[in-house]
Short mmCIF file of C-alpha atoms in Angstrom, two decimals:
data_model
loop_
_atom_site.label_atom_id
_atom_site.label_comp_id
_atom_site.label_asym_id
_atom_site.label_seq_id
_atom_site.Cartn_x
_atom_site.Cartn_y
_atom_site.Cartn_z
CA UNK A 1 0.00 0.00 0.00
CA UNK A 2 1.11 3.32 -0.96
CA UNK A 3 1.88 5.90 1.71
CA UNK A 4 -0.81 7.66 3.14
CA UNK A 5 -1.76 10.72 0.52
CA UNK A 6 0.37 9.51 -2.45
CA UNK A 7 -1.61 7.98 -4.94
CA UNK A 8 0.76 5.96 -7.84
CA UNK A 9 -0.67 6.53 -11.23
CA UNK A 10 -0.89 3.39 -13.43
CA UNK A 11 1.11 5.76 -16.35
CA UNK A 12 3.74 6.54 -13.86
CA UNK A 13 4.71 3.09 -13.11
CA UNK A 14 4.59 1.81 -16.59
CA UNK A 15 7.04 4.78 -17.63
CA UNK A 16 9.05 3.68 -14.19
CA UNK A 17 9.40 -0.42 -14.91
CA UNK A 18 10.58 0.87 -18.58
CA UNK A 19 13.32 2.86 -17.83
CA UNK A 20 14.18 0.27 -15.32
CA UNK A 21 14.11 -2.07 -18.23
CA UNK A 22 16.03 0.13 -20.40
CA UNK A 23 19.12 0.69 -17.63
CA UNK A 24 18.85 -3.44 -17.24
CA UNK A 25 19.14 -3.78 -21.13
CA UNK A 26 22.39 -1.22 -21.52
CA UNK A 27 24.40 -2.90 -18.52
CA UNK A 28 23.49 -6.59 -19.83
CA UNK A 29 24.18 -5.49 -23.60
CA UNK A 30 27.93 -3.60 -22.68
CA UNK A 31 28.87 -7.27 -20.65
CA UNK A 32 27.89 -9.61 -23.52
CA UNK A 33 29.70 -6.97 -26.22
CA UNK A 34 33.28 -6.94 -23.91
CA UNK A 35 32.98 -10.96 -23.50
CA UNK A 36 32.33 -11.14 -27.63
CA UNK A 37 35.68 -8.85 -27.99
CA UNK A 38 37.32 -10.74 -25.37
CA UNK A 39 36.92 -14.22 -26.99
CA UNK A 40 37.83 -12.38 -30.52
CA UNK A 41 41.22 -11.67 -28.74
CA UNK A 42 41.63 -14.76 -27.18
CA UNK A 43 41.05 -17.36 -30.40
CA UNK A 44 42.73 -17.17 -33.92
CA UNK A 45 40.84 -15.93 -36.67
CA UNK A 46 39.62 -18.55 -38.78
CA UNK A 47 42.17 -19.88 -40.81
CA UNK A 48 45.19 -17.73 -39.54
CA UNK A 49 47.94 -18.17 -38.33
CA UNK A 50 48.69 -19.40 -34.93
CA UNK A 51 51.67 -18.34 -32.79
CA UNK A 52 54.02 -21.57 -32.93
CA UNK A 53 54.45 -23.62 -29.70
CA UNK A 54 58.02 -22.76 -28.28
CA UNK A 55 57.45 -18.96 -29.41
CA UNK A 56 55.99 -16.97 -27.43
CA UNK A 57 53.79 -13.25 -28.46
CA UNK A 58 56.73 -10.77 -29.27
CA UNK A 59 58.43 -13.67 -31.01
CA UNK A 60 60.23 -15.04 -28.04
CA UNK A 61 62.00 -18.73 -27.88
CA UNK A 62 61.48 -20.58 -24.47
CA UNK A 63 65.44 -22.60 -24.23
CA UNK A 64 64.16 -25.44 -21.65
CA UNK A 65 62.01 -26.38 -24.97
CA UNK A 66 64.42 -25.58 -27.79
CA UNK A 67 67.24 -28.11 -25.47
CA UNK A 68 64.07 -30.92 -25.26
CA UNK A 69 63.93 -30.08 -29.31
CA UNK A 70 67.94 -30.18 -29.91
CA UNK A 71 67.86 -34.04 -27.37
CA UNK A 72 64.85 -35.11 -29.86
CA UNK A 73 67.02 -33.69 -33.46
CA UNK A 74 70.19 -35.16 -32.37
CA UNK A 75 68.40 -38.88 -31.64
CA UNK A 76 66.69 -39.00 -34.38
CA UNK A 77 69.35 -37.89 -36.76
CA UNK A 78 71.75 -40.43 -35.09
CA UNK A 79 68.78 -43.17 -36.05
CA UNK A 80 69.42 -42.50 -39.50
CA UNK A 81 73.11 -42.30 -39.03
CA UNK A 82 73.09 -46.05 -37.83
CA UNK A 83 70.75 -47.29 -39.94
CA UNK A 84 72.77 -46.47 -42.99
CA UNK A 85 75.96 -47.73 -41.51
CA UNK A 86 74.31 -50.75 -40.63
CA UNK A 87 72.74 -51.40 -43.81
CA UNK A 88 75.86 -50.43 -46.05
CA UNK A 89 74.18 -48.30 -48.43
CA UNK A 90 76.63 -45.42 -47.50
CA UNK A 91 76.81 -44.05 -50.79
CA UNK A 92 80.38 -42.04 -50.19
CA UNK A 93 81.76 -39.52 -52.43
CA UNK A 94 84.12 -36.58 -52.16
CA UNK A 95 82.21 -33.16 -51.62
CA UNK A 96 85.73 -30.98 -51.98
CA UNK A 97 88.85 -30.66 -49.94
CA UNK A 98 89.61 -29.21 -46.44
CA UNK A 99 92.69 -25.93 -46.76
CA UNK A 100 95.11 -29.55 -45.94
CA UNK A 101 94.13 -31.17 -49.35
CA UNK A 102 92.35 -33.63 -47.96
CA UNK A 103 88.99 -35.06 -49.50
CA UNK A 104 85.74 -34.78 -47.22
CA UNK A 105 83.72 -37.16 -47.73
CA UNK A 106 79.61 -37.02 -47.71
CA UNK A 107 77.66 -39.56 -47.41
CA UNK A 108 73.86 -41.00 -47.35
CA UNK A 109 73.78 -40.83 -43.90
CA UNK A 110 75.03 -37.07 -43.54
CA UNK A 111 72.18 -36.67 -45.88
CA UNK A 112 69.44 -38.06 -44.03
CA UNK A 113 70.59 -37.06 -40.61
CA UNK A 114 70.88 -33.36 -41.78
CA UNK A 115 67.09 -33.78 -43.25
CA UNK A 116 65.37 -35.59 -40.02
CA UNK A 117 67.37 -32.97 -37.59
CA UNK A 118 66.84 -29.66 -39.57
CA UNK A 119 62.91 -30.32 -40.42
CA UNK A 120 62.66 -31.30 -36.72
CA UNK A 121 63.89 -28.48 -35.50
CA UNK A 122 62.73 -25.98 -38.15
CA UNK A 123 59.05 -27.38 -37.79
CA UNK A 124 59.10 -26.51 -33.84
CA UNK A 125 61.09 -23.27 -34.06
CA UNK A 126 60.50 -21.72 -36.95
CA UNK A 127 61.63 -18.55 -35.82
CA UNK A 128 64.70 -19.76 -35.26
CA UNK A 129 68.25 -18.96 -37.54
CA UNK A 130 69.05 -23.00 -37.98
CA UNK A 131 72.77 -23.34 -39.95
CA UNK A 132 73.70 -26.75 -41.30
CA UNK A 133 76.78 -28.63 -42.44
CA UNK A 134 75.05 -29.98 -45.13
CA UNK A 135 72.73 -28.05 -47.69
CA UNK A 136 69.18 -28.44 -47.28
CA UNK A 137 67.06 -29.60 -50.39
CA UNK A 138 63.67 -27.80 -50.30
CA UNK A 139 62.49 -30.35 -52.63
CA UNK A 140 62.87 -32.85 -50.19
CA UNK A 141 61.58 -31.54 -47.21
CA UNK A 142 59.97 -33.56 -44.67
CA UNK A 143 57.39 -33.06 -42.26
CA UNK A 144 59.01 -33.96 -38.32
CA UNK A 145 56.78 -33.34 -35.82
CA UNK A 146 57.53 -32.27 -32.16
CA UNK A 147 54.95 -33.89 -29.46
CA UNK A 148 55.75 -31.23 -27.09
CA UNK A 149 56.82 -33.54 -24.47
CA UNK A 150 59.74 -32.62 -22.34
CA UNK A 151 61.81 -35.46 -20.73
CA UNK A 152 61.87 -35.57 -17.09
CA UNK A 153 65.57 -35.12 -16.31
CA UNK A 154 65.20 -31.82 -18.49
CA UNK A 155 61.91 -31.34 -16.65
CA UNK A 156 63.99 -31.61 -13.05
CA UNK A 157 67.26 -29.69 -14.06
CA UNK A 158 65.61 -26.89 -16.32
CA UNK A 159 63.81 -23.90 -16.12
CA UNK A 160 61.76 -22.13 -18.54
CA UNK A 161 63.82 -19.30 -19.96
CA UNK A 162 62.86 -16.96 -22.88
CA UNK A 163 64.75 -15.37 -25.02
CA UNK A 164 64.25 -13.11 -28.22
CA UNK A 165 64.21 -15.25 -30.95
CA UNK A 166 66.02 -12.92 -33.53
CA UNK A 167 68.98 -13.40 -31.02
CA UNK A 168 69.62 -17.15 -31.03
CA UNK A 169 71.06 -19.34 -33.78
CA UNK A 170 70.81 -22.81 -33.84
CA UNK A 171 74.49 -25.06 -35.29
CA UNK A 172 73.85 -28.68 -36.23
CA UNK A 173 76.52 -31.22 -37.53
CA UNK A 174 74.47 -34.07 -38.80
CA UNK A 175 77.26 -36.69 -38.76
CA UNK A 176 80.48 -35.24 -37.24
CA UNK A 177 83.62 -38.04 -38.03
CA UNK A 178 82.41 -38.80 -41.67
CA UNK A 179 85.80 -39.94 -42.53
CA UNK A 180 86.31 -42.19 -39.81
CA UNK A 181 82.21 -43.22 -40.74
CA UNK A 182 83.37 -44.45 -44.13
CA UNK A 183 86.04 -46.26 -42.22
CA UNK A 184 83.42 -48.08 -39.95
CA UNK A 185 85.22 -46.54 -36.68
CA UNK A 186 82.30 -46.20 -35.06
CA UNK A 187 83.26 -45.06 -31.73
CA UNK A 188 84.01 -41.76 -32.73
CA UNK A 189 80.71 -40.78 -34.92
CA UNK A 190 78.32 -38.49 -32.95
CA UNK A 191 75.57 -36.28 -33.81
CA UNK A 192 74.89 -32.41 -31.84
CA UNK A 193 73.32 -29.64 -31.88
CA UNK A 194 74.25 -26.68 -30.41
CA UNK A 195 72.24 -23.04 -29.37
CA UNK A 196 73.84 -19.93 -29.49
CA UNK A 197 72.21 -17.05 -27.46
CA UNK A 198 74.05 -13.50 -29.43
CA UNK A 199 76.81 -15.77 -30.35
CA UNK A 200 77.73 -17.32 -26.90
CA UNK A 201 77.03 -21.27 -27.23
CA UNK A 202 74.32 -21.48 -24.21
CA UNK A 203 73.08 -25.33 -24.92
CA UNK A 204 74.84 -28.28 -26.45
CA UNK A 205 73.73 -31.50 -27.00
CA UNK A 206 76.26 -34.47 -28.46
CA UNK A 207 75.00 -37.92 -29.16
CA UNK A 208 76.35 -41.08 -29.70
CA UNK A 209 74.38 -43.11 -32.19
CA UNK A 210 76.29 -46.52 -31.85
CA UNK A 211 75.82 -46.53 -28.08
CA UNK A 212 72.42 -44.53 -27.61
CA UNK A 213 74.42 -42.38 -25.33
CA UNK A 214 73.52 -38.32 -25.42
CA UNK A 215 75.54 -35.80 -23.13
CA UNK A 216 73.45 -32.23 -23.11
CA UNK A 217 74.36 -29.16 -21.06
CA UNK A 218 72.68 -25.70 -20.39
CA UNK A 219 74.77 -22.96 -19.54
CA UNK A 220 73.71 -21.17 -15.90
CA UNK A 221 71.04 -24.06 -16.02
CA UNK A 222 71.60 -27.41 -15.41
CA UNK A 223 73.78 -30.77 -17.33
CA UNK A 224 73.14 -34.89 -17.51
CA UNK A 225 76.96 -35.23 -17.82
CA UNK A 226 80.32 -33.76 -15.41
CA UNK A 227 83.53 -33.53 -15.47
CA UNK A 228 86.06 -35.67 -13.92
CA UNK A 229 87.55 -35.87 -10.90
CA UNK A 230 90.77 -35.14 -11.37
CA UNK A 231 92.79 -33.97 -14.36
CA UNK A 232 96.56 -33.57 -14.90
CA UNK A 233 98.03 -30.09 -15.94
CA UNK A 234 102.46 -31.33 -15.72
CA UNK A 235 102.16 -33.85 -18.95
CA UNK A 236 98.68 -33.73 -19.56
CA UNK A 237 97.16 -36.31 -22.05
CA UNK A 238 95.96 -34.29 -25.34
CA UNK A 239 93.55 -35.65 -27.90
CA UNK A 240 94.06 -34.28 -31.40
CA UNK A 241 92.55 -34.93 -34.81
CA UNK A 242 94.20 -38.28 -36.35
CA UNK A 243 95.80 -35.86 -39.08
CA UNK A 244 96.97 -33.34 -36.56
CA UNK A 245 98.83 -35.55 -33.71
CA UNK A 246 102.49 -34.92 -35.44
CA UNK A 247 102.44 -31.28 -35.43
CA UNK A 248 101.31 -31.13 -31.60
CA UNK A 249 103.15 -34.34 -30.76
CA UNK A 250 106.74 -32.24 -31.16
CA UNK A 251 105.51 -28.86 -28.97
CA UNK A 252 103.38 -30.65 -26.85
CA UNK A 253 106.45 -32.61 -25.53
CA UNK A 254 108.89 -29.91 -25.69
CA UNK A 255 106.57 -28.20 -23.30
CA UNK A 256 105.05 -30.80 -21.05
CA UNK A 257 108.16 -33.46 -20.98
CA UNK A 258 108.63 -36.98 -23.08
CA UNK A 259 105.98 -38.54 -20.93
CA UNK A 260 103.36 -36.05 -22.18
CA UNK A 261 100.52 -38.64 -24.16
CA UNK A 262 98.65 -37.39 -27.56
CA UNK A 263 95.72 -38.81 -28.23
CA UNK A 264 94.84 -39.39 -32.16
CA UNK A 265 91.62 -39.85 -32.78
CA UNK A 266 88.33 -38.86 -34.88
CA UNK A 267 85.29 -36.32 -34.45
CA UNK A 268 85.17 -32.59 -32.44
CA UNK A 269 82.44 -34.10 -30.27
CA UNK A 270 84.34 -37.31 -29.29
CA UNK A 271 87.17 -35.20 -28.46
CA UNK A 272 85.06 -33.31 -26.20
CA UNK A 273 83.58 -35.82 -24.47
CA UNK A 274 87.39 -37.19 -24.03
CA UNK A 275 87.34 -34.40 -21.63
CA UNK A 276 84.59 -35.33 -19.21
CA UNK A 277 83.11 -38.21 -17.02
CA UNK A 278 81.58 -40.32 -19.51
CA UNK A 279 80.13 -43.86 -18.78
CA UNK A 280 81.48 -45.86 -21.99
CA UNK A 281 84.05 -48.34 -22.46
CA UNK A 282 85.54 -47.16 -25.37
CA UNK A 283 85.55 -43.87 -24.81
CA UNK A 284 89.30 -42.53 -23.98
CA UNK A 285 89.92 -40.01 -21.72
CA UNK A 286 92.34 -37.25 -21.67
CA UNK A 287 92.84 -33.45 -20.04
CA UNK A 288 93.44 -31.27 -22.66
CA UNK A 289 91.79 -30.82 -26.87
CA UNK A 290 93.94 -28.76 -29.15
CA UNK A 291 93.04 -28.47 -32.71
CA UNK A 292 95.60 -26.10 -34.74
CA UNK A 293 94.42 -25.37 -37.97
CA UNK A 294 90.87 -23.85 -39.43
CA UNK A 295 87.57 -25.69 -38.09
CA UNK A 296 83.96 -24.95 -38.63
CA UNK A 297 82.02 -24.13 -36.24
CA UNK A 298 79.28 -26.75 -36.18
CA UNK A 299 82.09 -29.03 -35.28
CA UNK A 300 82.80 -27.52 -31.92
CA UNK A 301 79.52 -25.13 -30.90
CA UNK A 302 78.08 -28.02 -28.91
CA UNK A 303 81.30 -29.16 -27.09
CA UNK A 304 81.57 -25.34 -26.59
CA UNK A 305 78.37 -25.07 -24.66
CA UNK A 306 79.01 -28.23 -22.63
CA UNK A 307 82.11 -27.14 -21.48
CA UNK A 308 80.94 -23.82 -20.65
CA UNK A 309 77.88 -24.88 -18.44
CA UNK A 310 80.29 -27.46 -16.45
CA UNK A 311 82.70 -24.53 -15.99
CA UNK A 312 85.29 -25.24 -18.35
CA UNK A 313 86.58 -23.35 -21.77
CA UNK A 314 86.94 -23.70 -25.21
CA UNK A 315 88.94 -20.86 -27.14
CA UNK A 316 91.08 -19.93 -29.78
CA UNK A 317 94.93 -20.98 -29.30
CA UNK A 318 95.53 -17.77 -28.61
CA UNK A 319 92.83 -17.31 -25.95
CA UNK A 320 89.98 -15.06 -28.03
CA UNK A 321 86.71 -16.69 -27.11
CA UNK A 322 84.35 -18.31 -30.26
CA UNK A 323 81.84 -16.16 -31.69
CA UNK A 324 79.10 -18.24 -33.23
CA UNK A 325 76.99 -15.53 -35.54
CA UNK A 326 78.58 -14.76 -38.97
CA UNK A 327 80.90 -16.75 -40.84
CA UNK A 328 80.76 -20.29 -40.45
CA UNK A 329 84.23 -21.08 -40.23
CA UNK A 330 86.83 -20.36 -36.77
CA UNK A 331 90.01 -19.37 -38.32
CA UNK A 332 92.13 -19.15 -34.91
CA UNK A 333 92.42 -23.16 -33.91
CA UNK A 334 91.12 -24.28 -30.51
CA UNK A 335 92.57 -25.73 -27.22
CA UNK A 336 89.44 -26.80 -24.41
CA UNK A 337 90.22 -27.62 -21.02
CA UNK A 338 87.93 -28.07 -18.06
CA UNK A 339 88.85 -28.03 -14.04
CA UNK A 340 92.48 -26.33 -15.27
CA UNK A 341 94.55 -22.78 -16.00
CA UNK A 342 93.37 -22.70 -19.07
CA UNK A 343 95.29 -18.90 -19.50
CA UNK A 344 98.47 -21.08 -18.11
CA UNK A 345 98.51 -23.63 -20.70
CA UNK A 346 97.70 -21.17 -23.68
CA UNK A 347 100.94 -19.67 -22.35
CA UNK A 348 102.94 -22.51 -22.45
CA UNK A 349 101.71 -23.77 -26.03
CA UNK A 350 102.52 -20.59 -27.80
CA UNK A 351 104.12 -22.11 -31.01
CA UNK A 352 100.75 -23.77 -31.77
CA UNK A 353 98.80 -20.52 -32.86
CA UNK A 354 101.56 -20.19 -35.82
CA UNK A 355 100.49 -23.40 -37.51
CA UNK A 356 96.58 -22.60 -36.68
CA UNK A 357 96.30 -20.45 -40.44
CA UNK A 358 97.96 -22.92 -42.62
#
């Protein structure tokens, strides 16, 4: 009932209830409109493009995912690596000569490594700079898909971490130790992949296709492989490239003393793995990799990285670190150490850098 001496007109009400209505109708309309523009924002337009897992808006590269990526490339090249060793269809020719005159050798398996591990990585990154030993046929590309999974030791060691994608570059050798491949040496072939971050090698990833074993390393992140215990910097053993162990062999021993062993053997990654505590029979062991004349840089990016995140170096003979944007080639030689003076024994080796240009 209305108060006493107020009487509500029936026309008064009506125009009440539809302005009521109308204020109702505005609110309601303005909510519905911002959740339409909302879901607009959130969802692709039909048929557009999608931003690609691993990059995130602002075309940013997360590096826990692009190491799971490098683990999954270097695997599944080294399947293809084996399987054409295995089945003989190796296919070897000479693809030109190294500045020593000697033949390199490429092979079906290079081949097919380079295509599984570049379309792998491409395909998940493809952001991403990727640079390649071998060339890349467009007219045989391949579709290699990335599940997105992350393996749990990666899971356990690694954080997330973006970076801008315009700043990293990705290095892959699809069969590192051809030569000694065409000789059936086995122990030495491996297969890596290495990130650089503005040309510093921040991830490296080396696999072993005859023995399934994989050694990968993140710089100021975590590693499934360490160094030694103990290393010896009077007459340390050095491993050297099969071709290169007489020109060392001479200053090393002048240097370190008679007793001072050099280690011959195939492949940049084996050599680097030399270096640290790996769980395979015949892998040797030694303290110290010197390599004195030009070397590209797919060969050593990953061993780079590795050594880096376990606190070791890798650097010219003369001591310059390894930039890994431009060129593809590092002119200055190398000598890696971990758990030593490295600055002492560039010191002491100082006849090596004269040899490193010829």
């Amino acid at each position: 009932m209305a108060p006493m001496g107020i009487r509500l007109s029936p026309l008064g009400m009506a125009v009440f209830c539809l302005l009521g209505l109308g204020v109702l109708y505005h609110l309601y309309s303005g909510f519905l409109a911002g959740r339409f523009a909302f879901f607009m924002l959130s969802e692709p337009a039909a048929g557009g493009p999608e931003t690609p897992h691993g990059s995130a808006p602002g075309g940013a590269v997360d590096l826990r995912e692009l190491l799971a990526v490098s683990v999954l490339a270097a695997v599944r090249g080294g399947e293809e690596v084996k399987r054409v060793r295995e089945g003989n269809v190796l296919n070897a020719k000479a693809k030109g000569k190294t500045r020593e005159g000697a033949e390199e050798q490429l092979t079906t398996g290079d081949l097919l490594s380079n295509r599984r591990m570049f379309y792998l990585l491409k395909g998940a990154f493809p952001a991403v700079q990727i640079n390649s030993e071998e060339r890349v046929d467009t007219a045989d590309q391949e579709t290699v898909s990335w599940d997105h999974s992350i393996p749990e030791d990666i899971k356990q060691k690694i954080q997330p971490k973006e970076v801008p994608a315009e700043s990293v570059t990705v290095w892959i050798d699809p069969l590192d130790a051809t030569q000694e491949y065409t000789e059936d040496l086995r122990q030495y072939v491996t297969t890596m992949v290495c990130v650089a971050v503005n040309g510093k090698p921040v991830i490296g990833v080396i696999h072993k296709p005859f023995s399934s074993y994989t050694a990968w390393a993140m710089v100021d992140g975590g590693s499934n492989v360490k160094a030694r215990s103990s290393y010896n910097e009077k007459t340390p053993r050095i491993i050297v490239s099969r071709s290169h162990a007489g020109k060392v062999e001479q200053v090393a021993r002048q240097t370190f003393g008679n007793k001072t062993a050099i280690i011959p053997a195939g492949g940049a990654g084996y050599k680097v793995l030399a270096l640290l505590d790996v769980p395979e029979e015949n892998q040797e062991e030694a303290d110290v990799y010197i390599h004195v004349t030009y070397i590209k840089k797919w060969d050593i990016c990953a061993g780079n990285a590795v050594l880096r995140a376990l606190g070791g170096h890798m650097t010219t003979l003369t001591g310059e670190e390894i930039s890994y944007t431009g060129s593809d080639g590092n002119e200055g030689g190398l000598i890696a150490s971990i758990n030593m003076n490295h600055k002492a024994l560039i010191e002491k080796l100082p006849d090596l850098e004269k040899t490193s240009h010829k």
